[in-house]
Short mmCIF file of C-alpha atoms in Angstrom, two decimals:
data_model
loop_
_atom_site.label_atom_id
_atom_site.label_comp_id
_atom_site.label_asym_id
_atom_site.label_seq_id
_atom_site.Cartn_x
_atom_site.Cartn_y
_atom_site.Cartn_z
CA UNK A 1 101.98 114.92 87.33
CA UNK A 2 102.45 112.28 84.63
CA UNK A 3 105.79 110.91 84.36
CA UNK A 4 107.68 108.60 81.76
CA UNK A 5 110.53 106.55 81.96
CA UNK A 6 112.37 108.99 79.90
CA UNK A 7 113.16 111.25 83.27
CA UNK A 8 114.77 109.23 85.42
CA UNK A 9 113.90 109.32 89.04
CA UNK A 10 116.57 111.10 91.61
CA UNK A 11 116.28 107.72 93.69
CA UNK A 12 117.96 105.85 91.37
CA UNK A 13 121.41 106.37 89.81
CA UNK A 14 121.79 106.74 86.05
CA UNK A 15 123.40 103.33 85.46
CA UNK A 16 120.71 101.52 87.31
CA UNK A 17 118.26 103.04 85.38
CA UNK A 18 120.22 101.88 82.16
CA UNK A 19 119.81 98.44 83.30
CA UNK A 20 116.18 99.00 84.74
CA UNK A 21 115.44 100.44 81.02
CA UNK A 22 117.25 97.69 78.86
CA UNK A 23 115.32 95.14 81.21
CA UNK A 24 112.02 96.33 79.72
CA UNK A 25 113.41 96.48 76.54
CA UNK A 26 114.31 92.92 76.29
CA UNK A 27 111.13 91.68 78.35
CA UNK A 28 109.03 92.88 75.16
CA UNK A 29 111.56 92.04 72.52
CA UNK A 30 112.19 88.35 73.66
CA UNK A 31 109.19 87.41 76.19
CA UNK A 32 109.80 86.58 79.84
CA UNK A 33 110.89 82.85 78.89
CA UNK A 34 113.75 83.95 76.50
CA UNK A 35 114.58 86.81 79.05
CA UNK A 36 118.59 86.63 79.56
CA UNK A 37 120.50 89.18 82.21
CA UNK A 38 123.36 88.80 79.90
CA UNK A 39 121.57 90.53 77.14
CA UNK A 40 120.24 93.17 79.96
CA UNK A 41 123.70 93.43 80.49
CA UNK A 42 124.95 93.94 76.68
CA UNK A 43 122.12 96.58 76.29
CA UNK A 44 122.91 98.37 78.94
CA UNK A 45 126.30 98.82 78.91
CA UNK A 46 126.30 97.80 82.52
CA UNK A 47 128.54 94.63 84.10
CA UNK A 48 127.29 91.18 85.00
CA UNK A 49 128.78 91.63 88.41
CA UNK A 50 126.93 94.85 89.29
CA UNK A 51 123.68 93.93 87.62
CA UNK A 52 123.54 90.34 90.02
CA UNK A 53 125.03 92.50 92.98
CA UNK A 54 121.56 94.41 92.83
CA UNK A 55 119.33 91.92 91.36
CA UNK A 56 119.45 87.85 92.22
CA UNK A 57 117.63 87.05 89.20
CA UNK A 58 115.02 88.02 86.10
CA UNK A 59 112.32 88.46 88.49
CA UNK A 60 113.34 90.42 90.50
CA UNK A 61 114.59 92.94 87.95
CA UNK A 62 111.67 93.34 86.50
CA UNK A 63 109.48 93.60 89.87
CA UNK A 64 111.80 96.77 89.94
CA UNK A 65 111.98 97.69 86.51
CA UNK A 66 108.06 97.75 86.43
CA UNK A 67 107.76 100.08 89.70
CA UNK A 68 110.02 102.22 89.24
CA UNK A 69 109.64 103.39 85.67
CA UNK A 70 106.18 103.75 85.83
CA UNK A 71 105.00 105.86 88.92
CA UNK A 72 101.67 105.98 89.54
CA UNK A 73 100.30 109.83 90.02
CA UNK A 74 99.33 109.88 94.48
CA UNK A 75 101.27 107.36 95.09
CA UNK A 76 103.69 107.06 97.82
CA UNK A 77 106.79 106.72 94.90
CA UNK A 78 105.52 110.04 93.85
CA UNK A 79 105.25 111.69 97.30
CA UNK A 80 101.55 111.22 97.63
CA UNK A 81 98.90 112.88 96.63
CA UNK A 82 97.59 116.43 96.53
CA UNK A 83 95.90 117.12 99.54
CA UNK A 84 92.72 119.61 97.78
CA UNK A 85 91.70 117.19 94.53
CA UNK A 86 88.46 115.73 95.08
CA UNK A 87 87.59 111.67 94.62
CA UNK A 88 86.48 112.66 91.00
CA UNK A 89 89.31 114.54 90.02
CA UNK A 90 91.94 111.77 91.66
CA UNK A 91 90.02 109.28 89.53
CA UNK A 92 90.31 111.07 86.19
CA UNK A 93 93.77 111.78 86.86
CA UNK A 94 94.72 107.76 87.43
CA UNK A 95 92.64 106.90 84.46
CA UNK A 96 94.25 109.20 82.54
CA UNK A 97 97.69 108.88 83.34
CA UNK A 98 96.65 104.52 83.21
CA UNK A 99 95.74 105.71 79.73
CA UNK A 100 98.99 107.78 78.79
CA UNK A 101 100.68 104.93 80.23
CA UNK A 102 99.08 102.50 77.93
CA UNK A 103 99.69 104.29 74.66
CA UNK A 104 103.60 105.20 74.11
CA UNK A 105 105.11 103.69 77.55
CA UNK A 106 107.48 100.75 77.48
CA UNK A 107 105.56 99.51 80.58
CA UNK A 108 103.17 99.19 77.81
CA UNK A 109 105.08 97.90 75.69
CA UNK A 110 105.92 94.94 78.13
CA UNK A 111 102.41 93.93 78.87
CA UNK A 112 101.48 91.79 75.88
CA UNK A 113 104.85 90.03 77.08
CA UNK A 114 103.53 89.88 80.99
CA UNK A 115 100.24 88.76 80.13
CA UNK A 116 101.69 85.50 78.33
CA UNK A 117 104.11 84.84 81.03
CA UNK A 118 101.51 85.28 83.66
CA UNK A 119 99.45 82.05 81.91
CA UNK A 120 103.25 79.90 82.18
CA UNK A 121 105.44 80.93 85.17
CA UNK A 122 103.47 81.02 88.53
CA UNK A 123 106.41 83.43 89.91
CA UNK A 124 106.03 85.79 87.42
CA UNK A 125 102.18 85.14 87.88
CA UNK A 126 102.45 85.97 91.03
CA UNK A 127 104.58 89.16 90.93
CA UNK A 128 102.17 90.53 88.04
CA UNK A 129 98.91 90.02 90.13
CA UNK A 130 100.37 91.58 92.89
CA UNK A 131 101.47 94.43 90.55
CA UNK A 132 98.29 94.78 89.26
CA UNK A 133 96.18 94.95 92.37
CA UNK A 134 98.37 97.08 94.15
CA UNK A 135 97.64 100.16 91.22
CA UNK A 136 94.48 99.15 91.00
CA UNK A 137 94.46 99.75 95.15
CA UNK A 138 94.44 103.70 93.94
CA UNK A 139 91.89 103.43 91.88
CA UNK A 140 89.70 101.72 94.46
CA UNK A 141 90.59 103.69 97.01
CA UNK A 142 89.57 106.78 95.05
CA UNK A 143 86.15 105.09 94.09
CA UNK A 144 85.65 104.33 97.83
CA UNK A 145 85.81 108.05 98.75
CA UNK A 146 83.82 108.99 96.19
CA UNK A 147 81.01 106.83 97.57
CA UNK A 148 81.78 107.65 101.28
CA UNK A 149 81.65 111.68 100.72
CA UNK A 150 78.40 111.12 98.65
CA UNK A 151 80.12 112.19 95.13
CA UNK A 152 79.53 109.07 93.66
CA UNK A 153 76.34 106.61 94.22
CA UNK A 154 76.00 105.08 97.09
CA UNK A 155 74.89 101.43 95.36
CA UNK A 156 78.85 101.81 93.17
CA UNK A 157 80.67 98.76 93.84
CA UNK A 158 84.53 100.01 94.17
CA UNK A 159 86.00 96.94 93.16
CA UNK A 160 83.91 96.61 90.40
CA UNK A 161 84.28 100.17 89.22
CA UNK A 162 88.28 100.07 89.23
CA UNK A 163 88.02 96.94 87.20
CA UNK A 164 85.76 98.31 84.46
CA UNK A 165 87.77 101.47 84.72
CA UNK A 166 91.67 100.11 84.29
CA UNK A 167 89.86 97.05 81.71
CA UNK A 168 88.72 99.26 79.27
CA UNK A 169 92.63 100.61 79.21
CA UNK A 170 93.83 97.62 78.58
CA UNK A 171 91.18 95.79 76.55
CA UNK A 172 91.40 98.74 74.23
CA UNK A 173 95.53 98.17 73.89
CA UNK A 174 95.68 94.67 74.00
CA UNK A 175 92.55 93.47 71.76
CA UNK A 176 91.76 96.35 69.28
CA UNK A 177 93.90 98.30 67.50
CA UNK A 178 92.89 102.00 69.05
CA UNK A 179 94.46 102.39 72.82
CA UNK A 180 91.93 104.53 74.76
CA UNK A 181 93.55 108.21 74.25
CA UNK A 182 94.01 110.03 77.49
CA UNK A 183 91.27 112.86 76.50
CA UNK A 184 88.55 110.10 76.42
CA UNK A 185 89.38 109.34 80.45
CA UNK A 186 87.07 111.37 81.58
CA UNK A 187 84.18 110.33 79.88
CA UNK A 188 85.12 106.60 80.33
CA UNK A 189 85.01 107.68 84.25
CA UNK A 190 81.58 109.19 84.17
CA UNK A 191 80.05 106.60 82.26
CA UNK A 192 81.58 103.81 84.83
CA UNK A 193 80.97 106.14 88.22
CA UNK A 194 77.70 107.49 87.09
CA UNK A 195 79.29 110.77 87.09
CA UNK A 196 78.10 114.30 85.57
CA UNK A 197 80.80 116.82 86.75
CA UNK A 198 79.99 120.16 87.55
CA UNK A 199 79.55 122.46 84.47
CA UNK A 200 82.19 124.89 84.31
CA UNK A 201 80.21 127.73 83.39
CA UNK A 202 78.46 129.00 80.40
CA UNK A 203 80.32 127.65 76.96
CA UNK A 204 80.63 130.14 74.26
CA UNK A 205 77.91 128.92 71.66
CA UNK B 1 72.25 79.03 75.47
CA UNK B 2 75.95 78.49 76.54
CA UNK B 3 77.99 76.82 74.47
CA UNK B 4 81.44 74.50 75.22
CA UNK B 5 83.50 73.34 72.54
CA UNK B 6 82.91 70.22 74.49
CA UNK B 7 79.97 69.88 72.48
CA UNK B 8 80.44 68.97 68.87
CA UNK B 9 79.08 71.72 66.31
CA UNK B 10 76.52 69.91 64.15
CA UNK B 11 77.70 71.95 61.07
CA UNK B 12 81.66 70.41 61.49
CA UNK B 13 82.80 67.35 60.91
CA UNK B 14 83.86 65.06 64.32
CA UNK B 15 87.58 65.06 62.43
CA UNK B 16 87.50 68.81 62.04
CA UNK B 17 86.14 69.41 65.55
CA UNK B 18 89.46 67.27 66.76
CA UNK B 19 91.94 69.65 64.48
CA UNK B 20 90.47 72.46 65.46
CA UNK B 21 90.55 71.64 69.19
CA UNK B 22 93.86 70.40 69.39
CA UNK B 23 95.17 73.85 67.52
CA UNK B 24 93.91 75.31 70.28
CA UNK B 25 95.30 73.28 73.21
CA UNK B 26 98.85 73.62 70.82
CA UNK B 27 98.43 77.44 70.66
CA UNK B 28 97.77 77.08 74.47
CA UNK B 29 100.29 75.02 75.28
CA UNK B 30 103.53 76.24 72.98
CA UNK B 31 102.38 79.51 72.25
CA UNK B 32 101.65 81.02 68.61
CA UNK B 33 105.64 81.61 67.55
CA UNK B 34 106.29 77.80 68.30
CA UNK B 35 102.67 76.53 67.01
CA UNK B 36 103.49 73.21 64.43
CA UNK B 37 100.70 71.83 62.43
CA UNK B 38 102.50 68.77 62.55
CA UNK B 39 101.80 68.56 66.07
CA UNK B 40 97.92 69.40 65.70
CA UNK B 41 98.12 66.32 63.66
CA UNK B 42 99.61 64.24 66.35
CA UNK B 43 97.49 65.64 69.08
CA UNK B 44 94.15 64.96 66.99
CA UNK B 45 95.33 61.34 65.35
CA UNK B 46 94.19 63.31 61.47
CA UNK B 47 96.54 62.69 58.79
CA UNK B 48 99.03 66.03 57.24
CA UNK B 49 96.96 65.51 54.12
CA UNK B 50 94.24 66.24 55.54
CA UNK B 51 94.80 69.28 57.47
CA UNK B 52 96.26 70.53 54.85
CA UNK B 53 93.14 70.13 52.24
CA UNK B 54 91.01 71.98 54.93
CA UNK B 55 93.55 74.81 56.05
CA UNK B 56 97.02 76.30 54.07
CA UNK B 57 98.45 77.20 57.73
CA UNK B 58 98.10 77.97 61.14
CA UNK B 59 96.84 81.43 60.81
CA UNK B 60 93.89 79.98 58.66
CA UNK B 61 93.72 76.67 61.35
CA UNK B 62 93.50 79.34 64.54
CA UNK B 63 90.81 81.54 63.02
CA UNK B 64 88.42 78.59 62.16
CA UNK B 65 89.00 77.58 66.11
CA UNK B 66 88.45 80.65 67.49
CA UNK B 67 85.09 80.71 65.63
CA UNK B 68 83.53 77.35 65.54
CA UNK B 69 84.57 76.78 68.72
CA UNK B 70 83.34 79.68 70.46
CA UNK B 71 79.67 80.58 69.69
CA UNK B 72 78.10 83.57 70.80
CA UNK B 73 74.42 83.45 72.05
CA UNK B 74 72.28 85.74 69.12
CA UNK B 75 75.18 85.55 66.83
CA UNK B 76 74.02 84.13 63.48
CA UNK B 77 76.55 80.83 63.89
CA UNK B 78 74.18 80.25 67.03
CA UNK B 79 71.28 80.56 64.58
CA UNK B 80 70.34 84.35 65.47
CA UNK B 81 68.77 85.86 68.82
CA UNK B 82 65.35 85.15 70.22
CA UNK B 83 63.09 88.29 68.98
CA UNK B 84 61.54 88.44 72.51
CA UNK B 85 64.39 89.43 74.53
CA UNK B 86 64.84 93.25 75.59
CA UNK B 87 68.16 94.95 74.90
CA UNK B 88 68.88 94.83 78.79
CA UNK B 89 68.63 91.01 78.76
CA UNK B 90 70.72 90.76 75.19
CA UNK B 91 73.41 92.39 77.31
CA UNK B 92 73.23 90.20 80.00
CA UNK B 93 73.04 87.10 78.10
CA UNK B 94 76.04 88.20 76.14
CA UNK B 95 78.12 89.38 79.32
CA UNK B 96 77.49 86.23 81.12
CA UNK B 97 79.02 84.08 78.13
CA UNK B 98 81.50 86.10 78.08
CA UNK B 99 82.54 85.77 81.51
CA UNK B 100 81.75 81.95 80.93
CA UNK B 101 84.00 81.84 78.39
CA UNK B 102 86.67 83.29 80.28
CA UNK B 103 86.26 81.01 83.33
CA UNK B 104 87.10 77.48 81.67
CA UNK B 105 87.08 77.21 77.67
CA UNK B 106 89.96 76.48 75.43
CA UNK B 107 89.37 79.90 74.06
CA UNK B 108 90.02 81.49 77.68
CA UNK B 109 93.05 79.42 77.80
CA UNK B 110 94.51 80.21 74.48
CA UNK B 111 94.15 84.41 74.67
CA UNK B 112 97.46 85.17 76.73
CA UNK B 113 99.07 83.13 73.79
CA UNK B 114 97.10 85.67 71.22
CA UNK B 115 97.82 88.76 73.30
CA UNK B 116 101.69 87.99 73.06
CA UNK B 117 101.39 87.34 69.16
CA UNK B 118 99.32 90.26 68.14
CA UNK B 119 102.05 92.23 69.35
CA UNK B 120 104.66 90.58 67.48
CA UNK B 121 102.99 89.03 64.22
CA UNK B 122 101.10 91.51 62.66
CA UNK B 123 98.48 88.94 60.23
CA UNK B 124 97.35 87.13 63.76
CA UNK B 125 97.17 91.22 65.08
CA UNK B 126 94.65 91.94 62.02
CA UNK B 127 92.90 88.37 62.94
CA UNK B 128 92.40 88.80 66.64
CA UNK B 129 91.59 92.66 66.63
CA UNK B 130 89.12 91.44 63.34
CA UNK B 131 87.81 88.88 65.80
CA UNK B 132 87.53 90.67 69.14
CA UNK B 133 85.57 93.75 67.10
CA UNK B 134 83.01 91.28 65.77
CA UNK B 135 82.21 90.01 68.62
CA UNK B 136 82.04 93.22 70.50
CA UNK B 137 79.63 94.48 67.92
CA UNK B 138 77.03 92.15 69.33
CA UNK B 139 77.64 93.79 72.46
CA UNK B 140 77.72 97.46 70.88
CA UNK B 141 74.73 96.56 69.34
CA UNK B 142 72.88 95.53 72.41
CA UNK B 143 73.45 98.79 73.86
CA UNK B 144 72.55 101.07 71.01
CA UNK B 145 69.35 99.40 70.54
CA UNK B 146 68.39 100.00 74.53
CA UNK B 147 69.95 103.84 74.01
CA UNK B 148 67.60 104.34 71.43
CA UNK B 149 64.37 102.55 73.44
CA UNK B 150 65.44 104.70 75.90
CA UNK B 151 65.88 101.72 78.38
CA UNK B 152 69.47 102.65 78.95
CA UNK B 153 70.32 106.26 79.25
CA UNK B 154 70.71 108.74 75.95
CA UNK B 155 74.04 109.98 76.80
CA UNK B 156 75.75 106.33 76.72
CA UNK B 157 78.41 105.73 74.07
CA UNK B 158 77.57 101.98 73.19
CA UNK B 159 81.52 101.68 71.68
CA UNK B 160 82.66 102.93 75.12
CA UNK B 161 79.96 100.87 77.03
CA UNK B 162 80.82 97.74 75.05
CA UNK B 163 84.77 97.93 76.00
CA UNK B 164 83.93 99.10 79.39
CA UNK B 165 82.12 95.15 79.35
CA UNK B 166 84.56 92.91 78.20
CA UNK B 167 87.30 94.94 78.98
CA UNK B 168 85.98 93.73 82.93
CA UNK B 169 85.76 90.52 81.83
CA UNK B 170 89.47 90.46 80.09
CA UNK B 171 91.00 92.08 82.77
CA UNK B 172 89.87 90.22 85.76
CA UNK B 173 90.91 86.98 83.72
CA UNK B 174 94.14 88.05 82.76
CA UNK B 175 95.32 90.74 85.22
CA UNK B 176 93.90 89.09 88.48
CA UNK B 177 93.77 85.66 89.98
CA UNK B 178 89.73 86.32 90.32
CA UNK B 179 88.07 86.13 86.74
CA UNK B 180 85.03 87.43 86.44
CA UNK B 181 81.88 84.76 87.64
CA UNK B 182 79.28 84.34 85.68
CA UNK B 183 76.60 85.62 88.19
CA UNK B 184 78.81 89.10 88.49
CA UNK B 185 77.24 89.87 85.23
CA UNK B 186 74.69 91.60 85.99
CA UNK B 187 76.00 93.83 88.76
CA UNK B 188 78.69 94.98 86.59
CA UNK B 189 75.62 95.28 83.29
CA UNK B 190 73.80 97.51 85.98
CA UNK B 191 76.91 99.54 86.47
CA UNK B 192 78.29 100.36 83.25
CA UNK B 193 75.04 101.38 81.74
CA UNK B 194 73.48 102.71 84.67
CA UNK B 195 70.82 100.25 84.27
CA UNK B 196 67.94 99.49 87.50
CA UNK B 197 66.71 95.70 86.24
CA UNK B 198 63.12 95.91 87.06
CA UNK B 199 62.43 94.23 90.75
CA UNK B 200 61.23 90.65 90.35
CA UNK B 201 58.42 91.12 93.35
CA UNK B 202 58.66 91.42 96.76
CA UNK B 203 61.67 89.63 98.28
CA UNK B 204 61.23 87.65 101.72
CA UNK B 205 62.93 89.63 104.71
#
């Protein structure tokens, strides 16, 4: 289910997507402060006219550049979730594709960028938080299941959990110089959920 | 044993202390791209001269800061750890200064500025990824020395563990508008190493 902004989404036409793309691309070339729409513009090929027609201004372009080129697996942008995974394997699958995310994405790219602008602009601040807490919602909410069906401790703190679980992603990228690799998801989960999943049979010695 | 650059480090001179706060309120403030020694000097009343003796630029200037004004508790600038403590507490301790740290220090302030610039200049990456690991290794430490007292549990990666740690503390700071407290340590300690602290008596119902 993991997506990149490489496939663009049916919702949105081709040309917006150009100008959703070069948006990104200039947030973590220039930072948010030297961010100009005419440069979105010259990247993407796209006219000043249409680009303000859609957008009234920096922020708001990248509110839409940042949802809709990175969609969360079980979210509503991707048509919700699978109705048979359990709270475990919803959890792996969000850490993992947070983790794929974080490696080669442009979203990724951009955060370094977001952080910085986030301690400056109280818009963008504000936009960013929100950003942040609504993925992090997911993760929560797939913690909180966990705990409710009796998969995971009852003493887990979901809040807590989905903070430990989405920092380690981005301490990892931001302050070291190896991102957490999407194989090492799972184990991240289980150490943070107090998790030992079910063997899956006898391994071959 | 927590530490604020508002108190003066016996080992530096009151004139250093004042260059290497104000590089830190200029990083802060301008970011690292726009950083000026010559306004360190302004902002701290010391002479060019005399920067210049102590530091050949602002790479060298940042990384004194960051140190000297920043002491971890059991770190040998803080004179070593007390032999008595358990590696539960050692975590703890740790944690909490972290999240300390993170609440209302110049060092809190100035890390959005050093997450933007380790993306773009890659001598303040090596620097602040140098940095961040020795510090962590305190905290990796800490948790291989409990894995192998067996107060913590066998199968705990202390690497992981230790990221799982600050990466909480980093994330709530710069991802939400709730940083971490300082009395959340513990909770999240307990969490991420699956840790029961020992009951301190009966409690009053």
């Amino acid at each position: 289910m993991s997506k990149t902004e490489t496939h663009i989404d049916p919702r949105i036409t081709e040309s917006r997507h150009r100008v959703l793309t070069a948006a990104l691309e200039e947030l973590a070339e220039v930072g948010y402060g030297a961010f100009a729409i005419e440069s979105v513009c010259r990247r993407s090929g796209v006219a000043k006219s249409t680009v303000y027609r859609h957008w009234p201004g920096k922020l708001a372009l990248i509110a839409d550049a940042l949802r809709l080129l990175n969609v969360q697996p079980g979210s509503a942008d991707a048509g919700g979730r699978p109705t048979d995974q359990s709270p475990w394997e919803r959890v792996v699958a969000i850490v993992r594709h947070l983790a794929t995310a974080f490696t080669g994405s442009m979203v990724a790219d951009c955060t370094p960028a977001l952080v910085d602008a986030a301690a400056r602009d109280p818009e963008l601040r504000e936009l960013f938080h929100g950003y942040n807490a609504e993925r992090r919602q997911t993760l929560v909410d797939a913690v909180a299941d966990g705990v409710a069906t009796g998969e995971f401790p009852g003493h887990l703190n979901p809040d807590l959990a989905a903070a430990a679980l989405a920092g380690v992603v981005m301490y990892r990228r931001l302050m070291t110089p190896a991102p957490l690799t999407p194989t090492e998801a799972e184990a991240l989960a289980a150490m943070v959920l107090g998790h030992r999943p079910p063997q899956r049979g006898p391994g071959v010695p």
